[in-house]
Amino acid sequence: MVLDLPDRLSATCAGIPAATATARITGVSGLAVTVAGLGGLASVGDRITLIRRDGTETPAEIIGFSGDVARAMAFGSLDGIGSGSEVRFPLFLGPSSPKPGGSLRVSDAWIGRIIDPLGRPLDGKGPLPQGDRARSVRSSPPEATLRARLGPRIDLGVRAMNLFTTCREGQRLGLFAGSGVGKSTLLSMLARYTACDVGVISLVGERGREVREFVEDDLGPEGLARSVVVVATSDSPPLMRREAAYAALTVAEHFSDRGKSALLLMDSVTRFCQALREIGLSMGEPPATRGYPPSVFAELPRLLERAGPGIVRPDGSAGQISALFSVLVEGDDQNEPIADAVRGILDGHVVMDRRIAEEGRYPAIDILRSLSRTVPGCNSDDENALTRRARAILATYSEMADMIRLGAYRPGADPKVDEAIRLQPAIGQVLAQGRHECARLPDCFAALRNALAETPEPADPDASG
């Protein structure tokens, strides 16, 4: 949408503060600072600027109050900040006042760029073009009764997921994995091969060394050309790591509102929750479940519910944000608090198993523990029967695996076990996939159908008379 001159002038003037209030820092404790002099002017979520001793500025956000004293956390280092340091707070009049939590002016030209959570470029490709509309990064999820239904099934390009966790447009899946199991590689495959218009990738608390490797090797030029990558590395302050998740959803909402099919990949929700824990504990919240304060579990659904189907428009159309959120399970414990909370909110889960990775099969997805809640309705009866049979075969083999390896099972004792022994290797070959290999939906079901085709038992040479 192109704004005329009066609208442009109005939008420009709206970003200019009518005045600037000044206050002083009265204390620094851990990650938080206390600010006196903003009582009655500021609210939780407002952005302020901290002035260091050398005159440089650091953006910060108000996270709470104790009487008339505000508590804030910085988006950068607190070096050079001390008692008596100046604080500046811009004042806006009327409707021009920005919403708490900050905003981003997302543009279609952001595709192919790498940015930080505050909308600043990180790729050395010059300034980031700004859109006409300022979007609040802390927007609320769409109204539940006004949301559209899920769209048609979407081709993820990964055989194991296309077959056993088939996904629909607007669906939200969780990817549960321990460290070093191939989670980042699987996310890069989804970013390259999923049938969508644009991908939004949020790297929350990622190792700084691995960002460039992920962008250049795993994502590659093909994936980056249709993606926006939002990065906050592990050394970033907790506000920046938290903001990386909010910013990515804001970018995805922009493209969804433009009628594009958006895919959101977030790695990882666990690090987002760890950032919330640091913020909450700095505010004095009591630790609850495994050290996580209650605010973490209140904020988690507000983030995850922003993805999914949008509000139905008058013409019947609706934007869709298909999302996959990775969860770094601590100690490979699938029932740890964050994993348990996320699993209850999302529309399905994909479990990666270290044992499968150690056997050399990638992606290391545990089919028996993974599911998509939309599978029965988006696949045909024949496809559902095919995947049910494959699951039954894998379940039978898994149950008897120890006896088979020990040689305690005698062939011919159980026809189902014999069938599982015969077909399990072929199913395993279907599930294995190289990171530069794309598997389309029809080909996936054809490959599984061929793997499950009955083959005659080899003739026993000793059986002849």
Short mmCIF file of C-alpha atoms in Angstrom, two decimals:
data_model
loop_
_atom_site.label_atom_id
_atom_site.label_comp_id
_atom_site.label_asym_id
_atom_site.label_seq_id
_atom_site.Cartn_x
_atom_site.Cartn_y
_atom_site.Cartn_z
CA MET A 1 0.00 0.00 0.00
CA VAL A 2 1.39 3.42 -0.99
CA LEU A 3 0.60 6.34 1.30
CA ASP A 4 -0.17 9.79 -0.13
CA LEU A 5 1.77 12.86 1.04
CA PRO A 6 -0.49 13.84 4.00
CA ASP A 7 -0.44 10.27 5.32
CA ARG A 8 3.34 10.11 4.94
CA LEU A 9 3.74 13.38 6.83
CA SER A 10 1.40 12.15 9.57
CA ALA A 11 3.31 8.87 9.87
CA THR A 12 6.63 10.73 10.03
CA CYS A 13 5.45 13.21 12.64
CA ALA A 14 3.98 10.39 14.76
CA GLY A 15 7.52 9.12 15.33
CA ILE A 16 8.76 12.45 16.68
CA PRO A 17 8.44 12.87 20.47
CA ALA A 18 6.79 16.04 21.76
CA ALA A 19 9.30 16.21 24.62
CA THR A 20 11.90 14.16 26.47
CA ALA A 21 11.75 13.47 30.20
CA THR A 22 14.97 12.91 32.11
CA ALA A 23 15.49 10.77 35.19
CA ARG A 24 18.37 9.27 37.16
CA ILE A 25 19.56 5.77 37.95
CA THR A 26 19.54 5.14 41.68
CA GLY A 27 20.93 1.62 41.70
CA VAL A 28 22.29 -1.27 39.64
CA SER A 29 21.69 -4.83 40.82
CA GLY A 30 22.58 -7.79 38.65
CA LEU A 31 20.90 -7.32 35.28
CA ALA A 32 18.44 -4.63 36.41
CA VAL A 33 18.70 -0.92 37.14
CA THR A 34 16.39 1.22 39.27
CA VAL A 35 15.27 4.57 37.88
CA ALA A 36 13.78 7.46 39.88
CA GLY A 37 11.85 10.30 38.30
CA LEU A 38 9.55 8.49 35.86
CA GLY A 39 6.62 7.97 38.22
CA GLY A 40 3.32 8.72 36.48
CA LEU A 41 4.96 9.01 33.04
CA ALA A 42 6.13 5.54 32.06
CA SER A 43 4.58 2.09 32.13
CA VAL A 44 5.77 -1.49 31.87
CA GLY A 45 7.14 -2.18 28.40
CA ASP A 46 8.11 1.42 27.61
CA ARG A 47 11.51 1.97 26.02
CA ILE A 48 14.01 4.31 27.67
CA THR A 49 17.62 5.28 26.95
CA LEU A 50 20.46 4.90 29.46
CA ILE A 51 23.39 7.31 29.12
CA ARG A 52 26.82 5.91 29.98
CA ARG A 53 29.59 7.90 31.60
CA ASP A 54 31.25 8.43 28.21
CA GLY A 55 28.02 9.80 26.70
CA THR A 56 27.12 6.72 24.63
CA GLU A 57 23.55 5.42 24.75
CA THR A 58 22.04 2.05 25.56
CA PRO A 59 18.36 1.23 24.92
CA ALA A 60 16.48 -0.34 27.80
CA GLU A 61 12.96 -1.42 28.70
CA ILE A 62 10.96 -0.91 31.87
CA ILE A 63 10.07 -4.31 33.32
CA GLY A 64 8.40 -3.32 36.58
CA PHE A 65 7.86 -0.82 39.39
CA SER A 66 8.41 -0.69 43.12
CA GLY A 67 6.38 2.27 44.30
CA ASP A 68 7.46 5.27 42.22
CA VAL A 69 10.78 3.67 41.32
CA ALA A 70 11.00 1.93 37.95
CA ARG A 71 13.07 -1.19 37.29
CA ALA A 72 14.57 -1.56 33.83
CA MET A 73 16.79 -3.92 31.87
CA ALA A 74 19.14 -2.93 29.05
CA PHE A 75 19.34 -4.35 25.53
CA GLY A 76 23.12 -4.01 25.78
CA SER A 77 25.93 -4.07 28.29
CA LEU A 78 25.64 -2.16 31.56
CA ASP A 79 29.32 -1.22 31.49
CA GLY A 80 29.65 2.51 32.20
CA ILE A 81 26.22 2.70 33.88
CA GLY A 82 26.14 3.68 37.54
CA SER A 83 24.20 5.46 40.24
CA GLY A 84 23.35 8.94 39.01
CA SER A 85 23.58 8.09 35.31
CA GLU A 86 21.06 9.96 33.17
CA VAL A 87 17.96 8.30 31.73
CA ARG A 88 15.93 9.74 28.86
CA PHE A 89 12.32 8.90 28.11
CA PRO A 90 10.60 10.30 24.98
CA LEU A 91 7.09 11.67 25.50
CA PHE A 92 4.48 11.44 22.74
CA LEU A 93 1.09 13.10 22.59
CA GLY A 94 -2.27 11.41 21.98
CA PRO A 95 -2.56 8.54 19.52
CA SER A 96 1.00 9.05 18.26
CA SER A 97 2.36 7.48 21.45
CA PRO A 98 4.10 4.19 20.60
CA LYS A 99 2.78 1.00 22.11
CA PRO A 100 4.76 -0.54 24.98
CA GLY A 101 7.27 -3.14 23.87
CA GLY A 102 8.58 -1.35 20.81
CA SER A 103 7.74 -1.74 17.14
CA LEU A 104 9.20 -2.73 13.79
CA ARG A 105 8.54 -1.25 10.34
CA VAL A 106 8.73 -4.52 8.42
CA SER A 107 9.20 -4.34 4.65
CA ASP A 108 9.08 -6.96 1.89
CA ALA A 109 12.68 -5.93 1.15
CA TRP A 110 13.75 -7.66 4.37
CA ILE A 111 13.65 -11.01 2.56
CA GLY A 112 17.19 -12.30 2.21
CA ARG A 113 18.47 -10.21 5.12
CA ILE A 114 19.89 -11.04 8.55
CA ILE A 115 18.75 -8.69 11.33
CA ASP A 116 18.93 -8.31 15.08
CA PRO A 117 15.78 -8.23 17.29
CA LEU A 118 15.65 -4.42 17.15
CA GLY A 119 15.45 -4.41 13.35
CA ARG A 120 19.09 -3.50 12.68
CA PRO A 121 21.04 -5.22 9.84
CA LEU A 122 23.73 -7.76 10.74
CA ASP A 123 24.75 -8.89 7.26
CA GLY A 124 26.79 -5.90 6.07
CA LYS A 125 24.44 -5.31 3.13
CA GLY A 126 23.64 -1.72 4.03
CA PRO A 127 20.65 -0.07 5.72
CA LEU A 128 17.44 -2.01 6.15
CA PRO A 129 14.49 -0.57 4.16
CA GLN A 130 11.63 0.50 6.41
CA GLY A 131 7.96 -0.25 5.78
CA ASP A 132 5.11 2.24 6.01
CA ARG A 133 3.47 0.68 9.07
CA ALA A 134 4.91 0.34 12.57
CA ARG A 135 3.99 -3.06 14.03
CA SER A 136 4.03 -3.67 17.76
CA VAL A 137 6.34 -6.55 18.59
CA ARG A 138 4.16 -7.47 21.57
CA SER A 139 0.86 -7.81 19.74
CA SER A 140 -1.81 -10.17 21.06
CA PRO A 141 -2.82 -13.43 19.36
CA PRO A 142 -5.84 -13.22 17.04
CA GLU A 143 -9.26 -13.57 18.65
CA ALA A 144 -9.96 -17.29 18.94
CA THR A 145 -13.54 -17.20 17.61
CA LEU A 146 -12.51 -15.10 14.59
CA ARG A 147 -9.57 -17.19 13.47
CA ALA A 148 -9.68 -19.15 10.24
CA ARG A 149 -9.41 -22.92 10.11
CA LEU A 150 -6.21 -24.66 9.06
CA GLY A 151 -5.44 -24.65 5.35
CA PRO A 152 -4.53 -27.55 3.04
CA ARG A 153 -1.62 -29.81 3.84
CA ILE A 154 1.79 -28.35 3.23
CA ASP A 155 4.78 -30.10 1.67
CA LEU A 156 7.69 -29.97 4.12
CA GLY A 157 10.23 -31.63 1.83
CA VAL A 158 11.29 -34.09 4.57
CA ARG A 159 10.10 -37.68 4.09
CA ALA A 160 9.75 -38.67 7.73
CA MET A 161 7.66 -35.59 8.52
CA ASN A 162 5.61 -35.65 5.31
CA LEU A 163 4.65 -39.25 6.03
CA PHE A 164 4.17 -39.47 9.78
CA THR A 165 3.63 -35.88 10.97
CA THR A 166 1.89 -34.43 7.93
CA CYS A 167 1.34 -30.71 8.45
CA ARG A 168 -1.33 -28.26 7.27
CA GLU A 169 -0.96 -24.55 6.54
CA GLY A 170 -1.25 -22.65 9.79
CA GLN A 171 -0.31 -25.65 11.93
CA ARG A 172 2.24 -25.38 14.75
CA LEU A 173 4.60 -28.25 15.47
CA GLY A 174 7.20 -28.68 18.20
CA LEU A 175 10.62 -30.17 17.44
CA PHE A 176 11.91 -31.80 20.63
CA ALA A 177 15.59 -32.69 20.67
CA GLY A 178 18.67 -32.78 22.85
CA SER A 179 21.88 -31.02 21.87
CA GLY A 180 23.87 -32.46 18.99
CA VAL A 181 21.08 -34.63 17.53
CA GLY A 182 20.75 -32.78 14.20
CA LYS A 183 18.07 -30.26 15.11
CA SER A 184 19.68 -27.31 13.25
CA THR A 185 20.23 -29.41 10.14
CA LEU A 186 16.57 -30.46 10.10
CA LEU A 187 15.48 -26.83 10.51
CA SER A 188 17.67 -25.83 7.57
CA MET A 189 16.08 -28.56 5.42
CA LEU A 190 12.63 -27.25 6.32
CA ALA A 191 13.70 -23.68 5.50
CA ARG A 192 14.95 -24.74 2.05
CA TYR A 193 12.32 -27.25 0.99
CA THR A 194 8.98 -26.34 2.63
CA ALA A 195 6.43 -25.16 0.06
CA CYS A 196 5.95 -21.57 1.24
CA ASP A 197 6.45 -18.01 -0.01
CA VAL A 198 8.74 -16.77 2.73
CA GLY A 199 10.49 -18.23 5.75
CA VAL A 200 11.23 -16.42 9.01
CA ILE A 201 14.00 -17.99 11.07
CA SER A 202 14.59 -16.94 14.66
CA LEU A 203 17.90 -17.99 16.24
CA VAL A 204 17.39 -17.37 19.95
CA GLY A 205 20.53 -17.75 22.06
CA GLU A 206 22.45 -19.46 19.25
CA ARG A 207 26.22 -19.91 19.55
CA GLY A 208 27.93 -16.99 17.85
CA ARG A 209 30.34 -19.27 16.02
CA GLU A 210 27.51 -21.28 14.48
CA VAL A 211 25.41 -18.45 13.06
CA ARG A 212 27.51 -17.97 9.94
CA GLU A 213 27.87 -21.73 9.49
CA PHE A 214 24.10 -22.13 9.69
CA VAL A 215 23.43 -19.33 7.20
CA GLU A 216 26.11 -20.28 4.67
CA ASP A 217 26.27 -24.09 4.95
CA ASP A 218 22.95 -25.32 6.33
CA LEU A 219 20.57 -22.66 5.01
CA GLY A 220 22.59 -21.84 1.91
CA PRO A 221 21.93 -19.18 -0.73
CA GLU A 222 18.73 -20.95 -1.81
CA GLY A 223 17.20 -20.85 1.66
CA LEU A 224 18.42 -17.34 2.50
CA ALA A 225 17.00 -15.93 -0.73
CA ARG A 226 13.46 -16.45 0.57
CA SER A 227 14.05 -15.99 4.30
CA VAL A 228 14.41 -13.36 6.99
CA VAL A 229 16.83 -14.41 9.73
CA VAL A 230 16.54 -12.84 13.20
CA VAL A 231 19.61 -13.46 15.37
CA ALA A 232 20.35 -12.97 19.08
CA THR A 233 23.41 -14.96 20.13
CA SER A 234 23.95 -16.62 23.50
CA ASP A 235 26.08 -13.71 24.76
CA SER A 236 23.24 -11.23 24.17
CA PRO A 237 21.39 -9.76 27.17
CA PRO A 238 18.18 -11.61 28.11
CA LEU A 239 15.99 -8.83 26.68
CA MET A 240 17.61 -9.29 23.25
CA ARG A 241 17.12 -13.06 23.36
CA ARG A 242 13.49 -12.63 24.39
CA GLU A 243 12.99 -9.97 21.72
CA ALA A 244 14.32 -12.29 18.98
CA ALA A 245 11.20 -14.43 19.37
CA TYR A 246 8.80 -11.47 19.38
CA ALA A 247 10.52 -9.83 16.39
CA ALA A 248 10.36 -13.02 14.31
CA LEU A 249 6.62 -13.37 14.89
CA THR A 250 6.13 -9.69 14.00
CA VAL A 251 7.95 -10.25 10.69
CA ALA A 252 5.91 -13.39 9.98
CA GLU A 253 2.66 -11.52 10.72
CA HIS A 254 3.64 -8.85 8.19
CA PHE A 255 4.00 -11.37 5.37
CA SER A 256 0.91 -13.30 6.45
CA ASP A 257 -1.14 -10.08 6.31
CA ARG A 258 0.19 -9.53 2.77
CA GLY A 259 -1.42 -12.80 1.70
CA LYS A 260 1.84 -14.76 1.60
CA SER A 261 2.32 -18.26 2.96
CA ALA A 262 4.74 -17.74 5.87
CA LEU A 263 6.83 -20.42 7.58
CA LEU A 264 8.22 -19.58 11.03
CA LEU A 265 11.14 -21.60 12.40
CA MET A 266 12.28 -20.78 15.93
CA ASP A 267 15.38 -22.27 17.53
CA SER A 268 14.73 -22.50 20.36
CA VAL A 269 11.77 -21.92 22.67
CA THR A 270 13.83 -23.23 25.56
CA ARG A 271 16.33 -20.38 25.27
CA PHE A 272 13.44 -17.92 25.02
CA CYS A 273 12.13 -19.29 28.32
CA GLN A 274 15.59 -19.12 29.87
CA ALA A 275 15.72 -15.42 28.94
CA LEU A 276 12.31 -14.93 30.57
CA ARG A 277 13.60 -16.72 33.66
CA GLU A 278 16.56 -14.34 33.92
CA ILE A 279 14.24 -11.35 33.58
CA GLY A 280 11.75 -12.69 36.12
CA LEU A 281 14.37 -13.54 38.71
CA SER A 282 15.94 -10.09 38.28
CA MET A 283 12.52 -8.65 39.10
CA GLY A 284 12.40 -10.68 42.31
CA GLU A 285 9.88 -13.30 41.17
CA PRO A 286 10.05 -16.51 43.21
CA PRO A 287 11.41 -19.53 41.32
CA ALA A 288 8.83 -22.27 40.85
CA THR A 289 9.16 -25.32 38.60
CA ARG A 290 12.88 -26.11 38.16
CA GLY A 291 13.78 -22.50 38.75
CA TYR A 292 11.32 -21.04 36.23
CA PRO A 293 9.11 -18.30 37.72
CA PRO A 294 5.34 -18.39 37.04
CA SER A 295 5.52 -15.56 34.47
CA VAL A 296 7.39 -17.85 32.05
CA PHE A 297 4.44 -20.23 31.77
CA ALA A 298 2.05 -17.30 31.39
CA GLU A 299 4.09 -15.71 28.60
CA LEU A 300 4.72 -18.94 26.67
CA PRO A 301 1.17 -19.38 25.27
CA ARG A 302 1.00 -15.68 24.37
CA LEU A 303 4.01 -16.22 22.11
CA LEU A 304 3.01 -19.56 20.57
CA GLU A 305 -0.62 -18.59 19.97
CA ARG A 306 0.44 -15.71 17.70
CA ALA A 307 1.36 -18.31 15.07
CA GLY A 308 -1.31 -20.23 13.18
CA PRO A 309 -4.37 -19.10 11.20
CA GLY A 310 -5.15 -15.39 11.09
CA ILE A 311 -8.49 -13.63 11.31
CA VAL A 312 -10.90 -14.29 8.44
CA ARG A 313 -11.12 -11.28 6.09
CA PRO A 314 -14.41 -10.06 4.54
CA ASP A 315 -13.57 -11.88 1.29
CA GLY A 316 -13.18 -15.17 3.20
CA SER A 317 -9.40 -15.34 2.93
CA ALA A 318 -7.02 -15.44 5.89
CA GLY A 319 -3.29 -15.30 6.45
CA GLN A 320 -1.56 -18.42 7.72
CA ILE A 321 1.67 -18.74 9.70
CA SER A 322 2.87 -22.34 9.70
CA ALA A 323 5.36 -22.68 12.55
CA LEU A 324 7.86 -25.14 13.91
CA PHE A 325 9.29 -24.38 17.35
CA SER A 326 12.32 -26.33 18.51
CA VAL A 327 12.60 -27.31 22.16
CA LEU A 328 16.04 -28.12 23.58
CA VAL A 329 15.17 -30.82 26.10
CA GLU A 330 17.57 -30.80 29.04
CA GLY A 331 19.20 -34.17 29.62
CA ASP A 332 17.02 -35.71 26.87
CA ASP A 333 14.13 -35.53 29.34
CA GLN A 334 10.98 -35.22 27.21
CA ASN A 335 8.90 -34.41 30.31
CA GLU A 336 10.92 -31.44 31.60
CA PRO A 337 8.73 -28.37 32.33
CA ILE A 338 9.24 -26.38 29.12
CA ALA A 339 8.83 -29.41 26.85
CA ASP A 340 5.70 -30.46 28.72
CA ALA A 341 4.17 -26.97 28.52
CA VAL A 342 4.96 -26.52 24.81
CA ARG A 343 3.62 -29.96 23.91
CA GLY A 344 0.28 -29.07 25.48
CA ILE A 345 -0.06 -25.86 23.44
CA LEU A 346 1.05 -26.92 19.95
CA ASP A 347 -0.70 -29.03 17.32
CA GLY A 348 1.78 -31.87 17.30
CA HIS A 349 5.34 -32.82 18.16
CA VAL A 350 8.37 -34.26 16.39
CA VAL A 351 10.77 -36.11 18.70
CA MET A 352 14.43 -36.55 17.72
CA ASP A 353 16.24 -39.43 19.43
CA ARG A 354 19.95 -39.51 20.23
CA ARG A 355 20.00 -43.30 19.86
CA ILE A 356 18.77 -43.04 16.26
CA ALA A 357 21.40 -40.39 15.51
CA GLU A 358 24.11 -42.64 16.97
CA GLU A 359 22.95 -45.39 14.60
CA GLY A 360 23.65 -43.02 11.71
CA ARG A 361 20.10 -42.43 10.47
CA TYR A 362 19.32 -38.78 9.80
CA PRO A 363 17.09 -36.95 10.38
CA ALA A 364 16.98 -38.81 13.70
CA ILE A 365 13.19 -38.63 14.10
CA ASP A 366 11.53 -41.15 16.41
CA ILE A 367 8.42 -42.02 14.41
CA LEU A 368 6.71 -43.87 17.26
CA ARG A 369 6.87 -40.86 19.62
CA SER A 370 6.03 -38.19 17.01
CA LEU A 371 2.56 -37.18 15.90
CA SER A 372 0.56 -34.49 14.16
CA ARG A 373 -2.94 -33.86 15.46
CA THR A 374 -4.22 -33.03 11.96
CA VAL A 375 -3.05 -36.21 10.19
CA PRO A 376 -6.38 -38.10 10.05
CA GLY A 377 -8.08 -35.17 8.33
CA CYS A 378 -5.45 -34.13 5.80
CA ASN A 379 -4.40 -37.49 4.34
CA SER A 380 -6.48 -39.91 2.30
CA ASP A 381 -7.79 -43.17 3.75
CA ASP A 382 -5.22 -45.11 1.72
CA GLU A 383 -2.37 -42.90 3.01
CA ASN A 384 -3.56 -43.19 6.60
CA ALA A 385 -3.73 -46.98 6.29
CA LEU A 386 -0.22 -47.00 4.84
CA THR A 387 1.31 -45.00 7.69
CA ARG A 388 -0.63 -46.96 10.34
CA ARG A 389 0.79 -50.21 8.98
CA ALA A 390 4.31 -48.77 8.93
CA ARG A 391 3.95 -47.59 12.53
CA ALA A 392 2.69 -51.02 13.60
CA ILE A 393 5.68 -52.70 11.93
CA LEU A 394 8.15 -50.33 13.59
CA ALA A 395 6.42 -50.78 16.96
CA THR A 396 6.64 -54.57 16.67
CA TYR A 397 10.31 -54.44 15.75
CA SER A 398 11.07 -52.00 18.59
CA GLU A 399 9.36 -54.29 21.10
CA MET A 400 11.34 -57.34 19.97
CA ALA A 401 14.62 -55.57 19.10
CA ASP A 402 16.57 -56.84 22.12
CA MET A 403 15.53 -60.45 21.58
CA ILE A 404 16.34 -60.22 17.87
CA ARG A 405 19.83 -58.83 18.55
CA LEU A 406 20.52 -61.53 21.17
CA GLY A 407 19.36 -64.29 18.82
CA ALA A 408 16.65 -65.30 21.27
CA TYR A 409 13.88 -65.02 18.70
CA ARG A 410 13.30 -68.07 16.48
CA PRO A 411 12.13 -67.14 12.93
CA GLY A 412 8.65 -68.46 12.23
CA ALA A 413 7.46 -68.14 15.83
CA ASP A 414 5.33 -65.06 15.09
CA PRO A 415 4.33 -63.92 11.58
CA LYS A 416 4.11 -60.28 12.67
CA VAL A 417 7.63 -60.30 14.04
CA ASP A 418 8.88 -62.03 10.91
CA GLU A 419 7.25 -59.31 8.80
CA ALA A 420 8.81 -56.58 10.98
CA ILE A 421 12.27 -58.14 10.63
CA ARG A 422 11.84 -58.30 6.87
CA LEU A 423 10.41 -54.80 6.30
CA GLN A 424 12.10 -52.68 8.99
CA PRO A 425 15.33 -52.11 6.99
CA ALA A 426 13.33 -50.90 3.96
CA ILE A 427 11.30 -48.49 6.12
CA GLY A 428 14.54 -47.23 7.66
CA GLN A 429 15.88 -46.45 4.18
CA VAL A 430 12.74 -44.42 3.42
CA LEU A 431 13.15 -42.42 6.63
CA ALA A 432 16.84 -41.66 6.00
CA GLN A 433 17.44 -38.49 3.99
CA GLY A 434 20.48 -36.38 3.16
CA ARG A 435 20.40 -32.72 4.12
CA HIS A 436 20.64 -31.64 0.48
CA GLU A 437 17.90 -34.05 -0.67
CA CYS A 438 14.34 -32.80 -1.16
CA ALA A 439 11.45 -35.26 -0.89
CA ARG A 440 8.05 -34.20 -2.23
CA LEU A 441 4.75 -35.45 -0.76
CA PRO A 442 3.59 -37.79 -3.58
CA ASP A 443 7.06 -39.33 -3.85
CA CYS A 444 7.15 -39.90 -0.08
CA PHE A 445 4.00 -42.03 -0.03
CA ALA A 446 5.11 -43.87 -3.18
CA ALA A 447 8.44 -44.74 -1.53
CA LEU A 448 6.71 -46.01 1.61
CA ARG A 449 4.25 -48.03 -0.45
CA ASN A 450 7.11 -49.73 -2.29
CA ALA A 451 8.93 -50.42 0.98
CA LEU A 452 5.85 -52.13 2.42
CA ALA A 453 5.17 -54.21 -0.68
CA GLU A 454 5.15 -57.88 0.23
CA THR A 455 8.27 -59.73 -0.95
CA PRO A 456 8.43 -63.53 -1.11
CA GLU A 457 10.38 -65.37 1.53
CA PRO A 458 13.79 -66.56 0.24
CA ALA A 459 13.73 -70.25 -0.60
CA ASP A 460 15.41 -72.56 1.93
CA PRO A 461 17.97 -74.68 0.02
CA ASP A 462 17.85 -77.34 2.74
CA ALA A 463 14.09 -77.77 2.35
CA SER A 464 14.34 -79.75 -0.90
CA GLY A 465 13.96 -83.50 -0.65
#
